[in-house]
Coordinates of C-alpha atoms in Angstrom, one line a residue:
M1 CA 0.0 -0.1 0.0
E2 CA 3.0 2.4 0.5
E3 CA 4.0 2.1 -3.1
I4 CA 0.3 3.0 -4.0
H5 CA 0.6 6.2 -1.7
E6 CA 3.8 7.3 -3.3
A7 CA 2.3 6.8 -6.8
I8 CA -0.4 9.0 -5.9
K9 CA 1.8 11.7 -4.7
L10 CA 3.8 11.5 -7.7
M11 CA 0.7 12.0 -9.9
E12 CA -0.3 14.9 -7.7
Q13 CA 3.1 16.3 -8.4
N14 CA 2.4 15.9 -12.2
K15 CA 5.1 13.2 -12.2
T16 CA 2.9 11.0 -14.4
E17 CA 5.4 8.5 -15.8
E18 CA 7.2 7.9 -12.4
A19 CA 3.7 7.2 -11.0
I20 CA 2.7 4.8 -13.4
N21 CA 6.1 3.1 -13.3
K22 CA 5.7 2.7 -9.5
L23 CA 2.4 1.0 -9.8
E24 CA 3.6 -1.2 -12.8
T25 CA 6.8 -2.4 -10.9
Y26 CA 4.4 -3.2 -7.6
L27 CA 1.5 -4.7 -9.4
P28 CA 3.2 -8.3 -9.8
V29 CA 3.6 -8.7 -6.1
A30 CA 0.3 -6.7 -4.9
N31 CA -2.3 -8.5 -3.0
E32 CA -5.9 -8.7 -4.4
E33 CA -7.0 -5.5 -2.4
D34 CA -4.0 -3.4 -3.7
R35 CA -4.6 -4.7 -7.4
Y36 CA -8.3 -3.6 -6.9
T37 CA -7.0 -0.2 -5.8
I38 CA -4.7 0.1 -8.6
G39 CA -7.4 -0.8 -11.1
E40 CA -9.5 2.2 -9.7
L41 CA -6.6 4.5 -9.9
Y42 CA -6.0 3.4 -13.6
M43 CA -9.7 4.1 -14.2
Q44 CA -9.3 7.5 -12.5
W45 CA -6.2 8.3 -14.8
G46 CA -7.8 7.2 -18.1
M47 CA -5.8 4.1 -18.2
L48 CA -9.0 1.9 -19.2
E49 CA -7.0 -1.1 -21.0
E50 CA -4.8 -1.6 -18.0
A51 CA -7.7 -1.3 -15.7
K52 CA -9.6 -3.9 -17.7
F53 CA -6.5 -6.3 -17.6
I54 CA -6.5 -6.1 -13.6
F55 CA -10.5 -6.4 -13.2
Q56 CA -10.7 -9.3 -15.6
A57 CA -8.1 -11.3 -13.7
L58 CA -9.7 -10.4 -10.3
S59 CA -13.3 -11.3 -11.9
E60 CA -11.9 -14.8 -13.0
Q61 CA -10.5 -15.3 -9.6
Y62 CA -13.7 -14.1 -7.8
P63 CA -16.6 -14.9 -10.4
K64 CA -19.4 -14.3 -7.6
E65 CA -18.1 -10.7 -6.7
S66 CA -20.8 -8.6 -8.1
E67 CA -18.6 -5.4 -7.7
L68 CA -15.9 -6.6 -10.0
K69 CA -18.3 -7.4 -12.7
I70 CA -19.8 -4.0 -12.5
M71 CA -16.5 -2.4 -12.6
L72 CA -15.4 -4.6 -15.6
A73 CA -18.8 -3.8 -17.4
E74 CA -18.5 -0.1 -16.9
I75 CA -14.7 -0.3 -18.5
H76 CA -16.0 -2.0 -21.5
I77 CA -18.9 0.6 -21.9
D78 CA -16.3 3.4 -21.6
L79 CA -14.2 1.6 -24.4
Q80 CA -17.2 1.2 -26.4
E81 CA -17.0 -2.8 -26.2
D82 CA -20.7 -3.1 -26.0
E83 CA -20.8 -6.9 -26.7
E84 CA -18.2 -7.6 -24.0
A85 CA -20.0 -5.4 -21.5
I86 CA -23.4 -7.2 -22.4
E87 CA -21.5 -10.6 -21.8
V88 CA -20.4 -9.5 -18.3
L89 CA -23.7 -8.1 -17.3
N90 CA -25.4 -11.2 -18.4
R91 CA -23.5 -13.1 -15.7
F92 CA -25.6 -11.6 -13.0
T93 CA -28.3 -13.6 -11.4
S94 CA -31.3 -12.4 -9.0
E95 CA -29.0 -13.5 -6.0
D96 CA -26.5 -10.9 -7.0
E97 CA -26.6 -7.6 -4.8
E98 CA -26.1 -5.6 -7.9
Y99 CA -28.5 -7.6 -10.1
M100 CA -31.0 -4.7 -10.6
E101 CA -28.1 -2.2 -11.6
A102 CA -27.1 -4.9 -14.0
L103 CA -30.4 -5.1 -15.6
V104 CA -30.7 -1.3 -16.1
Q105 CA -27.2 -1.2 -17.7
L106 CA -28.2 -4.0 -20.0
A107 CA -31.2 -2.2 -21.0
D108 CA -29.3 1.0 -21.8
L109 CA -26.9 -1.0 -23.9
Y110 CA -29.6 -2.8 -25.9
Q111 CA -31.5 0.4 -26.4
A112 CA -28.2 2.0 -27.8
Q113 CA -28.1 -1.0 -30.4
G114 CA -31.6 -0.3 -31.3
L115 CA -33.0 -3.4 -29.7
F116 CA -35.8 -1.7 -27.9
E117 CA -38.0 -4.8 -27.2
V118 CA -35.0 -6.6 -25.5
S119 CA -34.1 -3.3 -23.5
E120 CA -37.8 -3.1 -22.6
Q121 CA -37.6 -6.9 -21.4
K122 CA -34.7 -6.1 -19.1
L123 CA -36.4 -3.2 -17.5
L124 CA -39.5 -5.1 -16.9
E125 CA -37.4 -7.9 -15.4
A126 CA -36.0 -5.1 -13.0
K127 CA -39.4 -3.8 -12.2
N128 CA -40.4 -7.4 -11.3
F129 CA -37.4 -7.7 -8.8
D130 CA -38.3 -4.2 -7.4
P131 CA -41.8 -3.0 -8.3
T132 CA -41.3 0.2 -6.1
E133 CA -38.0 1.4 -7.5
P134 CA -38.7 4.9 -9.3
V135 CA -35.6 4.6 -11.2
I136 CA -37.0 1.6 -13.2
D137 CA -40.4 3.5 -13.9
F138 CA -38.3 6.4 -15.1
A139 CA -36.1 4.2 -17.4
L140 CA -39.3 2.6 -18.8
G141 CA -40.8 6.0 -19.4
E142 CA -37.7 7.3 -21.1
L143 CA -37.3 4.1 -23.3
A144 CA -40.9 4.6 -24.5
F145 CA -40.4 8.4 -25.1
S146 CA -37.2 7.8 -27.0
T147 CA -39.1 5.6 -29.3
G148 CA -42.0 8.1 -29.9
E149 CA -44.5 6.0 -27.8
Y150 CA -45.4 9.2 -25.7
Q151 CA -48.7 7.9 -24.5
K152 CA -47.1 4.9 -23.1
S153 CA -44.4 6.9 -21.3
I154 CA -46.8 9.0 -19.3
P155 CA -48.0 6.2 -16.8
Y156 CA -44.4 5.4 -15.9
Y157 CA -43.5 9.1 -15.5
E158 CA -46.6 9.7 -13.5
K159 CA -45.7 7.1 -11.2
V160 CA -42.3 8.6 -10.6
Y161 CA -43.7 12.0 -10.2
E162 CA -45.9 10.7 -7.4
V163 CA -42.8 10.0 -5.1
Q164 CA -39.8 11.8 -6.6
G165 CA -39.5 15.1 -8.6
L166 CA -36.1 14.8 -9.7
I167 CA -34.2 11.7 -11.3
G168 CA -30.5 12.6 -11.9
D169 CA -30.6 16.2 -13.3
I170 CA -34.0 15.6 -15.0
E171 CA -37.2 17.2 -13.7
V172 CA -39.8 14.6 -14.1
A173 CA -42.6 17.2 -14.5
A174 CA -40.7 18.6 -17.5
R175 CA -40.7 15.2 -19.1
L176 CA -44.4 14.8 -18.4
A177 CA -45.0 18.2 -20.0
E178 CA -43.2 17.2 -23.3
A179 CA -44.9 13.8 -23.4
Y180 CA -48.5 15.4 -22.9
A181 CA -47.5 18.1 -25.4
A182 CA -46.4 15.3 -27.9
T183 CA -49.7 13.7 -27.8
G184 CA -51.5 17.0 -28.4
E185 CA -52.7 17.6 -24.6
F186 CA -51.3 21.0 -24.7
E187 CA -53.3 22.2 -21.7
K188 CA -52.2 19.3 -19.4
A189 CA -48.6 20.0 -20.7
I190 CA -48.7 23.6 -19.6
E191 CA -50.0 22.5 -16.3
F192 CA -46.9 20.4 -15.8
Y193 CA -44.5 23.2 -17.2
Q194 CA -46.1 25.6 -14.7
S195 CA -45.3 23.1 -11.9
T196 CA -41.6 23.0 -12.9
E197 CA -39.2 25.0 -10.9
S198 CA -36.3 24.9 -13.4
E199 CA -35.3 27.7 -15.6
N200 CA -33.4 25.5 -18.1
P201 CA -33.3 27.3 -21.5
D202 CA -34.5 24.2 -23.4
N203 CA -37.5 23.7 -21.0
L204 CA -38.4 27.2 -21.2
F205 CA -38.2 27.0 -25.0
K206 CA -40.5 23.9 -25.2
Y207 CA -42.7 25.4 -22.5
G208 CA -43.3 28.5 -24.8
F209 CA -43.5 26.3 -27.8
T210 CA -46.3 24.4 -26.3
A211 CA -48.1 27.3 -25.3
Y212 CA -47.8 28.7 -28.7
R213 CA -49.4 25.5 -30.3
A214 CA -52.1 25.8 -27.8
Q215 CA -52.9 29.4 -28.9
R216 CA -51.9 30.8 -25.4
M217 CA -50.0 33.6 -26.9
D218 CA -50.0 35.5 -23.5
I219 CA -48.0 32.5 -21.8
A220 CA -45.8 32.1 -25.0
V221 CA -44.7 35.7 -24.9
K222 CA -44.1 35.6 -21.2
V223 CA -42.1 32.4 -21.0
W224 CA -40.0 33.3 -24.1
E225 CA -39.3 36.9 -22.8
Q226 CA -38.1 35.2 -19.7
L227 CA -35.8 32.9 -21.7
I228 CA -34.2 35.7 -23.4
E229 CA -33.6 37.6 -20.2
N230 CA -32.0 34.5 -18.9
D231 CA -30.0 33.5 -22.0
P232 CA -29.8 36.1 -24.6
Y233 CA -28.0 33.8 -27.1
Y234 CA -30.4 31.1 -27.2
Q235 CA -30.9 31.6 -31.0
S236 CA -33.9 29.6 -31.7
V237 CA -36.4 31.7 -29.6
Y238 CA -36.2 34.9 -31.5
L239 CA -37.9 33.7 -34.6
Y240 CA -40.7 32.3 -32.7
L241 CA -41.2 35.2 -30.3
A242 CA -41.3 37.7 -33.2
Q243 CA -43.8 35.6 -35.0
T244 CA -46.0 35.6 -31.7
Y245 CA -45.7 39.4 -31.5
E246 CA -46.7 39.7 -35.1
A247 CA -49.7 37.3 -34.6
E248 CA -50.7 39.7 -31.7
G249 CA -50.4 42.7 -33.8
M250 CA -47.5 43.9 -32.1
I251 CA -45.5 44.8 -35.2
E252 CA -42.7 47.0 -33.6
E253 CA -42.1 44.5 -30.9
A254 CA -41.9 41.7 -33.4
Y255 CA -39.5 43.8 -35.5
Q256 CA -37.3 44.8 -32.6
T257 CA -37.0 41.0 -31.6
A258 CA -36.3 39.9 -35.0
Q259 CA -33.5 42.6 -35.1
K260 CA -32.1 41.2 -31.8
G261 CA -32.1 37.8 -33.0
L262 CA -30.1 38.7 -35.9
K263 CA -27.3 40.0 -33.6
T264 CA -27.0 36.5 -32.1
D265 CA -27.5 34.7 -35.5
E266 CA -26.5 36.4 -38.3
F267 CA -27.0 33.7 -40.8
N268 CA -30.7 33.0 -40.1
K269 CA -32.4 33.4 -43.4
E270 CA -35.9 33.0 -41.7
L271 CA -35.1 35.9 -39.4
Y272 CA -33.8 38.1 -42.2
H273 CA -37.1 37.4 -44.1
L274 CA -39.3 38.0 -41.0
A275 CA -37.4 41.3 -40.3
G276 CA -37.8 42.3 -43.7
V277 CA -41.7 41.8 -43.8
L278 CA -42.0 43.4 -40.6
A279 CA -40.1 46.5 -41.7
Y280 CA -42.3 46.5 -44.9
K281 CA -45.4 46.5 -42.4
L282 CA -43.8 49.4 -40.7
G283 CA -43.4 51.5 -43.8
N284 CA -39.6 51.1 -44.0
N285 CA -39.3 49.6 -47.6
E286 CA -35.7 50.2 -48.3
E287 CA -34.8 48.4 -45.0
S288 CA -37.2 45.7 -45.8
Y289 CA -35.6 45.0 -49.3
K290 CA -32.1 45.2 -47.8
L291 CA -33.0 42.6 -45.1
V292 CA -35.0 40.1 -47.4
R293 CA -32.1 40.4 -50.0
E294 CA -30.0 39.2 -47.3
A295 CA -32.2 36.2 -46.7
V296 CA -31.9 35.4 -50.5
A297 CA -28.0 36.0 -50.4
I298 CA -27.9 33.3 -47.7
D299 CA -30.0 30.8 -49.7
P300 CA -30.8 31.8 -53.2
G301 CA -33.5 28.8 -53.3
F302 CA -35.5 30.7 -50.6
K303 CA -38.5 31.1 -52.7
E304 CA -40.8 32.6 -49.9
A305 CA -38.2 35.5 -49.7
V306 CA -37.8 35.7 -53.5
L307 CA -41.7 35.9 -54.1
F308 CA -41.9 38.6 -51.3
L309 CA -39.4 40.8 -53.1
I310 CA -41.1 40.2 -56.3
E311 CA -44.5 41.4 -55.2
S312 CA -43.0 44.2 -53.2
Y313 CA -41.1 45.5 -56.1
K314 CA -44.3 45.1 -58.3
G315 CA -46.1 47.4 -55.8
N316 CA -43.5 50.0 -56.3
Q317 CA -43.5 49.3 -60.1
D318 CA -39.7 48.6 -59.9
Y319 CA -39.2 46.2 -62.7
E320 CA -35.7 46.8 -63.0
A321 CA -35.1 45.5 -59.6
I322 CA -37.3 42.4 -60.4
A323 CA -35.2 41.7 -63.5
E324 CA -31.9 42.1 -61.6
L325 CA -33.1 39.8 -58.7
L326 CA -34.4 37.0 -60.9
S327 CA -31.4 37.1 -63.3
S328 CA -28.9 36.8 -60.3
I329 CA -30.9 34.1 -58.9
M330 CA -31.1 32.0 -61.9
E331 CA -27.6 32.6 -62.8
N332 CA -26.7 30.8 -59.5
G333 CA -28.5 27.7 -60.7
E334 CA -32.0 28.3 -59.1
E335 CA -34.8 27.1 -61.5
D336 CA -38.2 27.8 -61.2
A337 CA -41.0 28.1 -63.8
N338 CA -42.5 30.9 -61.9
Y339 CA -39.3 32.9 -62.2
H340 CA -39.2 32.6 -66.0
W341 CA -42.8 33.9 -66.2
E342 CA -42.0 36.8 -63.8
L343 CA -38.8 37.7 -65.6
A344 CA -40.5 37.7 -68.8
K345 CA -43.2 40.2 -67.4
A346 CA -40.4 42.5 -65.9
Y347 CA -38.3 42.6 -69.2
R348 CA -41.7 43.4 -71.1
E349 CA -42.2 46.3 -68.7
I350 CA -38.7 47.7 -69.1
E351 CA -39.0 47.2 -72.9
S352 CA -36.4 44.6 -73.1
Y353 CA -38.6 42.5 -75.5
Q354 CA -35.9 40.1 -76.9
D355 CA -35.1 39.0 -73.2
A356 CA -38.9 38.8 -72.6
L357 CA -39.3 36.6 -75.5
I358 CA -36.7 34.1 -74.3
Q359 CA -38.2 33.8 -70.8
Y360 CA -41.9 33.6 -72.1
Q361 CA -40.4 30.5 -74.4
A362 CA -38.8 29.2 -71.4
A363 CA -42.0 29.4 -69.2
Y364 CA -44.2 27.9 -71.9
T365 CA -43.1 24.3 -71.2
N366 CA -44.6 24.5 -67.7
F367 CA -47.5 26.9 -68.4
K368 CA -49.0 25.7 -71.7
E369 CA -52.0 24.4 -69.8
D370 CA -52.4 27.8 -67.7
S371 CA -55.0 29.9 -69.3
D372 CA -53.6 33.0 -67.7
F373 CA -50.2 32.6 -69.3
L374 CA -51.4 31.6 -72.5
K375 CA -53.6 34.7 -73.0
E376 CA -50.7 36.9 -71.7
Y377 CA -48.1 35.1 -74.1
G378 CA -50.6 35.5 -77.0
Y379 CA -50.8 39.2 -76.7
F380 CA -47.1 39.7 -76.3
L381 CA -46.4 37.6 -79.4
V382 CA -48.7 39.8 -81.4
E383 CA -47.2 42.9 -80.1
E384 CA -43.7 41.3 -81.3
G385 CA -45.5 40.8 -84.7
R386 CA -45.2 37.0 -84.3
T387 CA -48.8 36.5 -85.4
Q388 CA -48.7 32.9 -86.4
E389 CA -47.1 31.9 -83.1
A390 CA -49.7 34.0 -81.4
K391 CA -52.6 32.2 -83.1
E392 CA -51.4 28.9 -82.1
V393 CA -51.2 30.0 -78.5
F394 CA -54.7 31.7 -78.6
A395 CA -56.2 28.4 -80.1
K396 CA -54.7 26.4 -77.1
Y397 CA -56.1 29.0 -74.8
L398 CA -59.6 28.5 -76.3
V399 CA -59.5 24.8 -75.8
I400 CA -59.1 25.6 -72.0
E401 CA -61.4 28.6 -72.1
P402 CA -63.9 28.1 -74.8
S403 CA -66.6 30.5 -73.4
D404 CA -64.0 33.5 -73.9
H405 CA -65.7 34.9 -77.0
E406 CA -63.5 38.1 -76.8
I407 CA -60.4 36.0 -77.6
E408 CA -62.2 34.0 -80.2
E409 CA -63.3 37.1 -81.9
Y410 CA -59.6 38.5 -81.5
L411 CA -58.3 35.2 -83.0
S412 CA -60.7 35.5 -85.9
R413 CA -59.5 38.9 -86.7
L414 CA -55.9 38.0 -86.5
S415 CA -56.5 35.3 -89.0
E416 CA -58.5 37.6 -91.2
T417 CA -55.8 40.2 -91.2
E418 CA -53.0 37.6 -92.2
E419 CA -55.2 36.6 -95.1
M420 CA -55.5 40.1 -96.6

């Protein structure tokens, strides 16, 4: 034992190599108790392979010693040797003092391997062995929760909640709230969230989101405001809080929240888009365009943002901006039939007719069954002197809209004019 104390002192003095050499020299002559102590030190120092060698030898020497098997299983788990850990834990019998602990560890290992039914079987064995142990009910609840069986998890959590509010660092009420929310029982979930004492940011976010889904905007706002006060860098909350303010008609508060969110998450395209929409509602058009263009710069495929810009530019009759926007996006490889049509209309408005024709022709493949497109395209072709093509387009239009006598007469006049 003196050598072990000396080794510990050497390690405390950061003389790692000397400490290890001291134990390695002593190990062959050490008794069982000292070898066990050395094995524990090796585990503390991260020397898991060396510790495994010691506990394997001791376990073979004393096969009925439960504590040795538990230590050996833990080492195998830390070394990610799950099969070896399972083999060791399966040696336990109901007569062993650590039998229930072994069953719980087996359940964890089988769950990690995706063998959920086997995992549940081991936990039920543990429950039969000790029906009153809250940890087993909690583990059964956690297993069901992890596989999406939320309704099944609730009775287990409730049984634990009756006797114990905290398992490890997990608040049981928070788990019940999540489970009830997942089954759509939002009011019940809110009750459990209200009973929690934790101000854990994740729990507060989920609490607010549950209230949001339950249309309890007052609660959602209050909880999310508290979350931001506690943790201003919790990025996910800003978008939802801003959307909630917007839904409540609090546009200025929504805009300020989105702006704060962008300071913590400068690459969030949804926040840029929302901030832009809110700026537009507040009458700040230039800021609106700038923000939404940032969203499109982050993701040129963000169609909702692109369409917002198109409609906003149309409102200001800024067709140059539409043409510039869509040309840039399409040059980046973003393809959408609507973009071709919108770009054609923009080019037509700025009198870039050849470019407009190219875009109408590109859009035609996707919109040849769309009566609005065909009518517009037909008129454009007439303006461009492409009468024969226009007649073909109007003829297809009349197949879709045979009751449009105005176009029917127009087509007839086109034919007569061409014959003269």
